[in-house]
Coordinates of C-alpha atoms and ligand atoms in Angstrom, one line a residue:
M118 CA -28.3 5.8 12.2
D119 CA -24.7 7.0 13.0
K120 CA -21.7 4.8 12.1
I121 CA -18.2 4.8 13.4
E122 CA -15.2 4.4 11.0
I123 CA -11.9 3.2 12.4
T124 CA -8.6 2.7 10.5
G125 CA -6.7 0.4 12.7
G126 CA -3.1 -0.6 13.3
K127 CA -1.9 2.2 15.6
S128 CA -0.9 2.0 19.2
L129 CA -2.6 4.2 21.7
N130 CA -0.7 6.9 23.7
G131 CA -2.1 9.6 25.9
K132 CA -4.6 10.2 28.7
I133 CA -8.2 9.3 29.1
R134 CA -10.5 10.8 31.7
I135 CA -12.9 8.2 33.0
S136 CA -16.6 9.2 33.3
G137 CA -19.0 8.6 36.1
S138 CA -20.3 5.1 36.3
K139 CA -23.5 4.4 34.3
N140 CA -24.4 1.4 36.4
S141 CA -24.2 3.5 39.6
A142 CA -25.9 6.5 38.1
L143 CA -29.0 4.6 37.0
P144 CA -30.1 3.3 40.4
I145 CA -28.9 6.5 42.1
L146 CA -31.2 8.5 39.8
A147 CA -34.1 6.1 40.6
A148 CA -33.4 6.6 44.3
S149 CA -34.5 10.2 44.0
L150 CA -38.1 8.8 44.0
L151 CA -37.7 7.9 47.7
T152 CA -38.0 11.5 48.9
E153 CA -39.8 14.7 48.1
E154 CA -36.6 16.6 48.9
K155 CA -33.9 17.6 46.4
I156 CA -31.1 15.1 45.5
S157 CA -28.1 16.6 43.8
V158 CA -25.8 14.2 42.0
S159 CA -22.5 15.0 40.2
N160 CA -20.1 13.1 37.9
V161 CA -23.2 11.8 36.0
P162 CA -22.1 10.6 32.5
N163 CA -23.8 12.0 29.4
L164 CA -25.2 8.8 28.0
S165 CA -28.4 7.7 26.3
D166 CA -29.3 5.3 29.1
I167 CA -29.1 8.2 31.5
F168 CA -31.4 10.3 29.3
S169 CA -33.8 7.3 29.2
M170 CA -33.9 7.2 33.0
L171 CA -34.4 11.0 33.3
E172 CA -37.3 10.8 30.8
L173 CA -38.9 8.0 32.8
L174 CA -38.4 10.0 36.1
K175 CA -39.9 13.2 34.4
S176 CA -43.0 11.1 33.5
L177 CA -43.3 10.4 37.2
N178 CA -43.3 14.1 38.1
V179 CA -39.6 14.4 39.1
K180 CA -38.3 17.9 38.4
I181 CA -34.9 17.7 36.8
N182 CA -32.3 20.4 36.5
K183 CA -29.3 19.3 34.5
R184 CA -26.0 21.2 34.2
K185 CA -23.2 19.3 32.4
D186 CA -22.4 16.3 34.7
K187 CA -24.6 17.6 37.6
I188 CA -28.3 16.9 38.1
D189 CA -30.7 18.0 40.7
L190 CA -33.9 15.9 41.1
T191 CA -36.9 16.8 43.1
S192 CA -39.6 14.1 43.2
S193 CA -43.2 15.5 43.8
T194 CA -46.2 13.2 44.0
P195 CA -47.1 12.1 40.5
R196 CA -50.6 12.1 39.1
S197 CA -50.2 8.5 38.1
L198 CA -47.8 5.8 39.3
L199 CA -47.5 4.2 35.8
A200 CA -44.2 3.6 34.1
H201 CA -45.2 3.1 30.5
Y202 CA -43.8 0.4 28.1
D203 CA -42.4 3.0 25.7
L204 CA -40.1 4.4 28.5
V205 CA -39.2 1.0 30.1
R206 CA -38.5 -1.0 27.0
K207 CA -35.5 1.1 26.1
M208 CA -33.5 0.0 29.1
R209 CA -33.9 -2.8 31.6
A210 CA -32.6 -0.7 34.5
S211 CA -35.9 1.2 34.3
F212 CA -37.3 -1.6 36.4
L213 CA -35.3 0.0 39.3
I214 CA -38.1 2.5 39.9
L215 CA -40.4 -0.3 41.2
G216 CA -38.9 -0.6 44.7
P217 CA -38.7 3.1 45.3
L218 CA -42.3 3.7 44.1
L219 CA -43.7 0.9 46.3
A220 CA -41.7 2.1 49.3
R221 CA -43.0 5.7 49.0
Y222 CA -46.5 5.3 47.7
G223 CA -47.5 1.7 48.3
K224 CA -48.4 1.1 44.7
A225 CA -46.9 1.2 41.2
K226 CA -47.6 -0.1 37.7
V227 CA -44.4 -0.8 35.7
S228 CA -44.0 -2.3 32.3
L229 CA -42.1 -5.6 32.2
P230 CA -38.7 -4.8 30.6
G231 CA -39.1 -7.6 28.1
G232 CA -36.5 -9.5 26.1
C233 CA -33.0 -8.3 25.2
A234 CA -30.2 -9.1 22.9
I235 CA -28.1 -10.8 25.5
G236 CA -30.7 -13.3 26.6
N237 CA -33.8 -13.8 28.6
R238 CA -33.5 -11.6 31.6
P239 CA -36.3 -12.2 34.1
V240 CA -37.3 -10.0 37.1
D241 CA -38.6 -12.8 39.3
L242 CA -36.0 -12.0 42.0
H243 CA -37.1 -8.4 42.2
L244 CA -40.8 -9.5 42.6
D245 CA -40.2 -12.3 45.0
G246 CA -38.2 -10.1 47.3
L247 CA -40.9 -7.3 47.2
E248 CA -43.6 -9.9 47.9
R249 CA -41.7 -11.0 51.0
M250 CA -42.0 -7.3 52.1
G251 CA -45.8 -7.6 51.8
V252 CA -46.4 -6.4 48.2
T253 CA -49.1 -8.1 46.2
F254 CA -48.5 -8.3 42.4
K255 CA -50.7 -8.8 39.5
I256 CA -49.1 -9.3 36.0
E257 CA -51.4 -8.3 33.1
D258 CA -50.9 -7.1 29.6
G259 CA -47.1 -6.8 30.0
Y260 CA -47.4 -4.7 33.1
V261 CA -46.6 -5.5 36.8
T262 CA -49.0 -3.8 39.2
G263 CA -47.9 -3.9 42.8
S264 CA -49.7 -2.7 45.9
I265 CA -49.6 -2.8 49.7
D266 CA -51.7 -1.2 52.4
G267 CA -49.4 1.0 54.5
R268 CA -45.6 0.7 54.6
L269 CA -43.5 -2.2 53.3
K270 CA -42.6 -4.7 56.0
G271 CA -39.0 -5.6 56.7
A272 CA -38.2 -9.2 55.7
I273 CA -35.5 -11.8 55.4
I274 CA -34.8 -12.3 51.7
N275 CA -32.4 -14.9 50.3
L276 CA -31.7 -14.3 46.6
N277 CA -31.5 -17.7 45.0
K278 CA -29.3 -16.2 42.3
I279 CA -27.0 -13.2 42.7
S280 CA -28.6 -10.2 40.9
V281 CA -27.3 -6.7 40.9
G282 CA -30.6 -5.1 39.9
A283 CA -32.7 -7.1 42.4
T284 CA -30.2 -6.3 45.2
E285 CA -30.5 -2.6 44.3
N286 CA -34.3 -2.6 44.0
L287 CA -34.7 -4.4 47.3
I288 CA -32.2 -2.1 49.2
M289 CA -34.1 1.0 48.0
A290 CA -37.5 -0.5 49.0
A291 CA -36.2 -1.6 52.4
T292 CA -34.9 1.9 53.3
L293 CA -38.5 3.1 54.0
A294 CA -39.9 -0.3 55.2
E295 CA -41.2 -0.8 58.7
G296 CA -38.6 -2.9 60.5
T297 CA -35.4 -4.6 59.4
T298 CA -34.7 -6.3 56.1
I299 CA -31.9 -8.8 55.6
I300 CA -30.8 -9.6 52.1
T301 CA -28.5 -12.7 51.8
N302 CA -26.7 -13.8 48.7
A303 CA -26.7 -10.2 47.8
A304 CA -24.6 -8.8 44.9
Q305 CA -21.3 -7.2 46.1
E306 CA -20.6 -4.9 43.1
P307 CA -19.1 -1.5 43.9
E308 CA -22.1 0.1 42.3
I309 CA -24.3 -1.4 45.1
S310 CA -22.0 0.2 47.6
D311 CA -22.2 3.5 45.7
L312 CA -26.0 3.4 45.8
S313 CA -25.9 2.4 49.5
K314 CA -23.6 5.4 50.3
L315 CA -26.0 7.8 48.6
L316 CA -29.0 6.3 50.5
T317 CA -27.0 6.6 53.8
R318 CA -26.5 10.3 53.0
M319 CA -30.3 10.5 52.5
G320 CA -30.7 9.2 56.0
A321 CA -31.1 5.4 55.4
N322 CA -29.5 2.9 57.8
I323 CA -27.7 0.2 55.8
K324 CA -25.1 -2.2 57.0
G325 CA -23.0 -4.7 55.2
F326 CA -23.1 -3.3 51.6
G327 CA -20.2 -4.7 49.6
T328 CA -20.7 -8.1 51.3
K329 CA -23.1 -10.9 50.7
K330 CA -25.3 -10.0 53.6
I331 CA -26.9 -6.6 53.7
V332 CA -29.0 -5.4 56.6
I333 CA -31.3 -2.4 56.2
Y334 CA -33.1 -0.8 59.2
G335 CA -36.1 0.9 57.8
V336 CA -36.6 4.6 58.5
K337 CA -39.8 6.8 58.1
K338 CA -38.4 9.4 55.8
L339 CA -35.4 10.2 53.6
K340 CA -34.0 13.6 53.0
S341 CA -32.0 15.9 50.7
C342 CA -28.3 15.3 50.0
S343 CA -25.5 15.7 47.5
Y344 CA -23.5 12.9 46.1
E345 CA -20.7 12.3 43.6
I346 CA -21.0 9.1 41.5
M347 CA -18.0 6.8 41.4
P348 CA -16.0 6.3 38.2
D349 CA -17.0 3.7 35.6
R350 CA -15.0 0.5 36.1
I351 CA -16.3 -1.1 32.9
E352 CA -15.3 1.9 30.8
S353 CA -11.9 1.8 32.6
G354 CA -11.6 -1.9 31.8
T355 CA -12.6 -1.4 28.2
Y356 CA -9.8 1.2 27.7
I357 CA -7.3 -1.1 29.4
L358 CA -8.2 -3.8 26.9
C359 CA -7.9 -1.3 24.0
V360 CA -4.2 -0.8 25.0
F361 CA -3.7 -4.5 25.6
G362 CA -5.0 -5.1 22.0
C363 CA -3.2 -2.2 20.3
G364 CA -0.1 -1.5 22.3
G365 CA 1.0 1.9 23.8
I366 CA 0.9 3.7 27.0
V367 CA -2.2 5.4 28.4
K368 CA -3.0 7.0 31.7
L369 CA -6.5 6.7 33.0
E370 CA -7.6 9.7 35.0
N371 CA -10.4 10.1 37.5
V372 CA -10.5 6.5 38.7
N373 CA -10.3 5.4 42.4
N374 CA -8.3 3.0 44.5
E375 CA -10.9 0.2 44.7
I376 CA -11.4 0.2 40.9
C377 CA -7.7 0.2 40.3
N378 CA -7.2 -2.8 42.7
H379 CA -10.0 -4.7 41.1
L380 CA -8.8 -4.1 37.5
I381 CA -5.2 -5.0 38.5
K382 CA -6.5 -8.2 39.9
I383 CA -8.8 -9.3 37.1
F384 CA -6.2 -8.5 34.4
K385 CA -3.3 -10.2 36.3
K386 CA -3.1 -13.1 33.9
L387 CA -2.5 -10.7 30.9
K388 CA 1.3 -11.0 31.3
S389 CA 2.3 -8.4 28.7
L390 CA 0.0 -5.8 30.3
Q391 CA 1.4 -3.5 33.0
L392 CA -1.0 -1.6 35.3
K393 CA 0.3 0.8 37.9
K394 CA -1.8 3.0 40.1
N395 CA -0.6 6.4 41.1
D396 CA -1.8 9.2 43.3
N397 CA -3.6 6.9 45.7
G398 CA -5.5 5.2 42.9
K399 CA -6.7 8.4 41.2
N400 CA -4.8 7.5 38.1
L401 CA -3.9 4.2 36.5
L402 CA -1.0 3.8 34.1
I403 CA -1.5 1.2 31.4
K404 CA 1.5 0.0 29.5
K405 CA 1.7 -2.8 26.9
K406 CA 5.0 -4.7 27.0
K407 CA 6.3 -6.9 24.3
D408 CA 3.7 -9.6 23.3
S409 CA 4.2 -13.0 24.8
E410 CA 2.4 -16.3 24.2
L411 CA -0.7 -16.6 26.3
S412 CA -3.1 -19.4 27.0
L413 CA -5.9 -18.2 29.4
I414 CA -9.0 -19.7 30.8
V415 CA -11.3 -16.8 32.0
K416 CA -14.7 -17.4 33.4
T417 CA -17.1 -14.5 34.0
K418 CA -18.4 -14.3 37.6
E419 CA -20.2 -11.9 39.9
Y420 CA -18.0 -9.3 41.6
P421 CA -15.2 -9.6 42.6
G422 CA -14.9 -12.1 39.7
F423 CA -14.2 -11.2 36.1
P424 CA -17.2 -9.1 34.9
T425 CA -19.5 -10.3 32.2
D426 CA -19.5 -6.7 31.0
L427 CA -15.8 -7.0 29.9
Q428 CA -16.1 -10.5 28.4
A429 CA -16.6 -9.4 24.8
Q430 CA -13.8 -6.8 25.0
L431 CA -11.4 -9.4 26.4
T432 CA -12.1 -11.7 23.5
S433 CA -11.3 -9.1 20.9
S434 CA -8.2 -7.8 22.7
L435 CA -6.8 -11.4 22.5
L436 CA -7.4 -11.8 18.8
K437 CA -3.7 -11.3 17.8
T438 CA -2.1 -13.0 20.8
K439 CA -0.2 -16.2 20.2
G440 CA -1.8 -19.1 22.1
R441 CA -5.2 -20.6 22.7
S442 CA -7.6 -19.0 25.2
E443 CA -11.0 -20.0 26.5
I444 CA -13.5 -17.5 27.7
V445 CA -16.5 -18.8 29.5
E446 CA -19.7 -16.8 30.0
N447 CA -21.5 -17.7 33.2
I448 CA -23.9 -14.8 33.8
F449 CA -25.9 -14.4 30.6
E450 CA -26.9 -17.2 28.3
N451 CA -26.5 -15.4 25.0
R452 CA -23.8 -12.9 25.2
F453 CA -21.8 -13.9 22.1
M454 CA -23.5 -11.8 19.4
H455 CA -20.1 -10.2 18.6
I456 CA -18.5 -13.5 17.6
G457 CA -20.1 -13.6 14.1
E458 CA -18.9 -10.0 13.5
L459 CA -15.4 -10.8 14.7
I460 CA -15.3 -13.7 12.2
R461 CA -16.2 -11.3 9.4
M462 CA -12.9 -9.5 10.3
G463 CA -11.0 -12.7 10.0
A464 CA -10.8 -13.5 13.7
N465 CA -9.9 -17.1 14.7
V466 CA -12.7 -17.5 17.2
K467 CA -15.2 -20.3 17.8
Q468 CA -18.2 -20.4 20.1
I469 CA -19.0 -23.8 21.7
G470 CA -22.0 -23.4 24.0
S471 CA -21.2 -20.9 26.7
K472 CA -17.5 -20.9 25.8
V473 CA -15.4 -19.0 23.2
I474 CA -12.1 -20.3 22.0
V475 CA -9.7 -17.6 20.8
K476 CA -6.6 -18.4 18.8
E477 CA -4.0 -16.2 17.1
C478 CA -5.3 -14.6 14.0
K479 CA -2.4 -13.7 11.6
K480 CA -4.5 -11.2 9.6
L481 CA -7.2 -9.2 11.2
R482 CA -8.8 -7.1 8.6
G483 CA -11.2 -4.1 8.7
A484 CA -14.8 -4.9 7.6
E485 CA -18.3 -3.6 7.7
V486 CA -19.7 -4.9 11.0
M487 CA -22.8 -4.3 13.1
A488 CA -23.0 -3.5 16.8
T489 CA -25.6 -5.7 18.6
D490 CA -25.5 -4.6 22.2
L491 CA -23.5 -2.2 24.4
R492 CA -20.5 -4.3 25.3
A493 CA -20.4 -6.1 21.9
S494 CA -20.0 -2.7 20.4
S495 CA -16.9 -1.8 22.3
C496 CA -15.5 -5.3 21.5
L497 CA -15.9 -4.3 17.8
V498 CA -14.1 -1.0 18.5
I499 CA -11.2 -2.8 20.0
A500 CA -11.0 -5.3 17.1
A501 CA -11.2 -2.4 14.6
L502 CA -8.4 -0.5 16.3
M503 CA -6.3 -3.7 16.1
A504 CA -7.2 -4.6 12.5
D505 CA -5.5 -3.6 9.2
G506 CA -7.5 -1.2 7.1
K507 CA -10.9 0.4 7.7
T508 CA -13.8 -0.9 9.8
T509 CA -17.2 0.6 9.7
I510 CA -19.3 -0.2 12.8
N511 CA -23.1 0.2 12.2
R512 CA -25.7 0.8 14.9
V513 CA -23.4 2.7 17.2
Y514 CA -26.4 3.9 19.2
H515 CA -25.6 0.8 21.4
L516 CA -22.2 2.4 22.2
D517 CA -23.9 5.7 23.1
R518 CA -25.8 3.9 25.8
G519 CA -22.7 3.3 27.8
Y520 CA -19.5 5.1 26.6
E521 CA -19.3 8.9 26.9
N522 CA -17.3 10.6 24.1
L523 CA -15.6 7.3 23.1
E524 CA -14.4 8.7 19.7
K525 CA -13.0 11.8 21.3
K526 CA -11.2 9.9 24.1
L527 CA -9.6 7.4 21.6
K528 CA -8.7 10.1 19.1
L529 CA -6.8 12.0 21.8
C530 CA -4.7 8.8 22.2
G531 CA -3.9 8.7 18.5
A532 CA -6.7 6.4 17.2
Q533 CA -8.0 7.1 13.7
I534 CA -11.7 7.1 14.5
K535 CA -14.6 9.2 13.3
R536 CA -18.3 9.2 13.6
V537 CA -20.3 9.4 10.4
K538 CA -23.7 11.1 11.0
S539 CA -26.6 10.0 9.0
Ligands
UD1_3 C1 -26.5 -5.4 35.9 C2 -25.7 -4.4 35.0 C3 -25.2 -5.1 33.7 C4 -24.4 -6.4 34.1 C5 -25.2 -7.2 35.1 C6 -24.4 -8.4 35.6 C7 -26.8 -2.3 35.5 C8 -27.7 -1.2 35.0 N1 -26.6 -3.3 34.7 O1 -27.6 -5.8 35.1 O2 -24.4 -4.2 33.0 O3 -24.1 -7.1 32.9 O4 -25.6 -6.5 36.2 O5 -23.2 -7.9 36.2 O6 -26.3 -2.3 36.6 N2 -31.8 -12.7 36.9 C9 -32.8 -13.6 37.2 N3 -33.9 -13.0 37.8 C10 -34.0 -11.7 38.2 C11 -32.9 -10.9 37.9 C12 -31.8 -11.4 37.3 O7 -32.8 -14.8 36.9 O8 -35.0 -11.3 38.7 C13 -30.6 -13.3 36.2 C14 -30.2 -12.6 34.9 O9 -31.0 -13.2 33.9 C15 -28.8 -12.9 34.8 C16 -28.3 -12.8 36.2 O10 -29.4 -13.0 37.1 O11 -28.5 -14.2 34.3 C17 -27.6 -11.5 36.6 O12 -28.4 -10.5 36.3 P1 -28.5 -9.1 37.1 O13 -27.3 -9.1 38.0 O14 -29.8 -8.9 37.7 O15 -28.2 -8.1 35.9 P2 -28.8 -6.6 35.8 O16 -29.0 -6.0 37.2 O17 -29.9 -6.6 34.9

């Protein structure tokens, strides 16, 4: 298993090109199952989660032609509509193939995604919504088997909890349903809008995406299209927090106006951080000003609130800041696996239920630590960049799920970071 070694204590200066969004690319790749015609996507990040989704799609007879960040997908009828445990267990987003398969073929058998390091993550909202559209489910031996005679039926679906994945699965299913589907209490994440824009290019009729009420008028068939995936807002946010933690001036390239506005808003309380968008939001300049005392209360919330996917990184970026901050996790029940590792580095952090208290740590030291999940890994990278001495981060395969060329990008900004292959 590869490790990453970081010798901290340097500020970051330079440019970072932001990759395409992982969380957009995954549902967009799954959407290729909705048509037999070719879907061409670009700005796809090279990440292990993307390879897992491609492997799953290949097992369902999708022909894939990949050239750097461009992928063509042509989905012919598969021999079997089974998504095997070995392919689904690697990544929860694999469950996003359920809606498209049911919409196109009226049946599917998909392994339940199972547990995960950041808590119990059920799929009840996906299944309830599809049931409303007429699907009958059977759950047996860890698999969900769904079937319906004929087309899915448009339905009114109120999600009793906001879920990004359920909203995406249901939108995809509804595009080919008979009649109109209305999803209320829908997730409003930009990745939902990105998926909806792709589906619209494929001939779907979707209104209201980006709001809490999405209306999908079902069509009989979807068609070929080309689509460029939006930039990754979580990757962008992570690099902003690297600069906030370490100091320096970094320009993020290949972002967009909406992402810049969102990031400027969610980081507004970080007084010593200056964020300035340029060139109509294509670039974002990050500058760390002189440190000032800070006492924050930040609570994670669905978009447009503070993203749970940046919670761990925010914690580590605050480790050397004077003051007392509280970070509350409201989306997942067990997303604090990084806390024990930060304490190994001397951090002054304490978890109380769903809250973490961060106080200034006078001496943050490098240590041997272990990555436990994707965002916890980047939190450790930030802490390591801020610490004195060398940190070795084990199990970096978690990082490879969601950060393209992280070492290269940070190195170009002056970080002392290297991957140790094993
Ligand atoms: C997506 C993101 C992930 C992010 C999360 C929340 C992708 C590939 N992943 O994950 O990076 O952290 O949104 O922003 O886009 N829930 C249920 N029942 C369900 C589905 C979800 O109770 O059927 C709960 C979950 O346990 C969680 C909350 O709803 O507490 C939000 O989860 P959800 O938005 O579905 O997360 P994902 O789509 O899995």
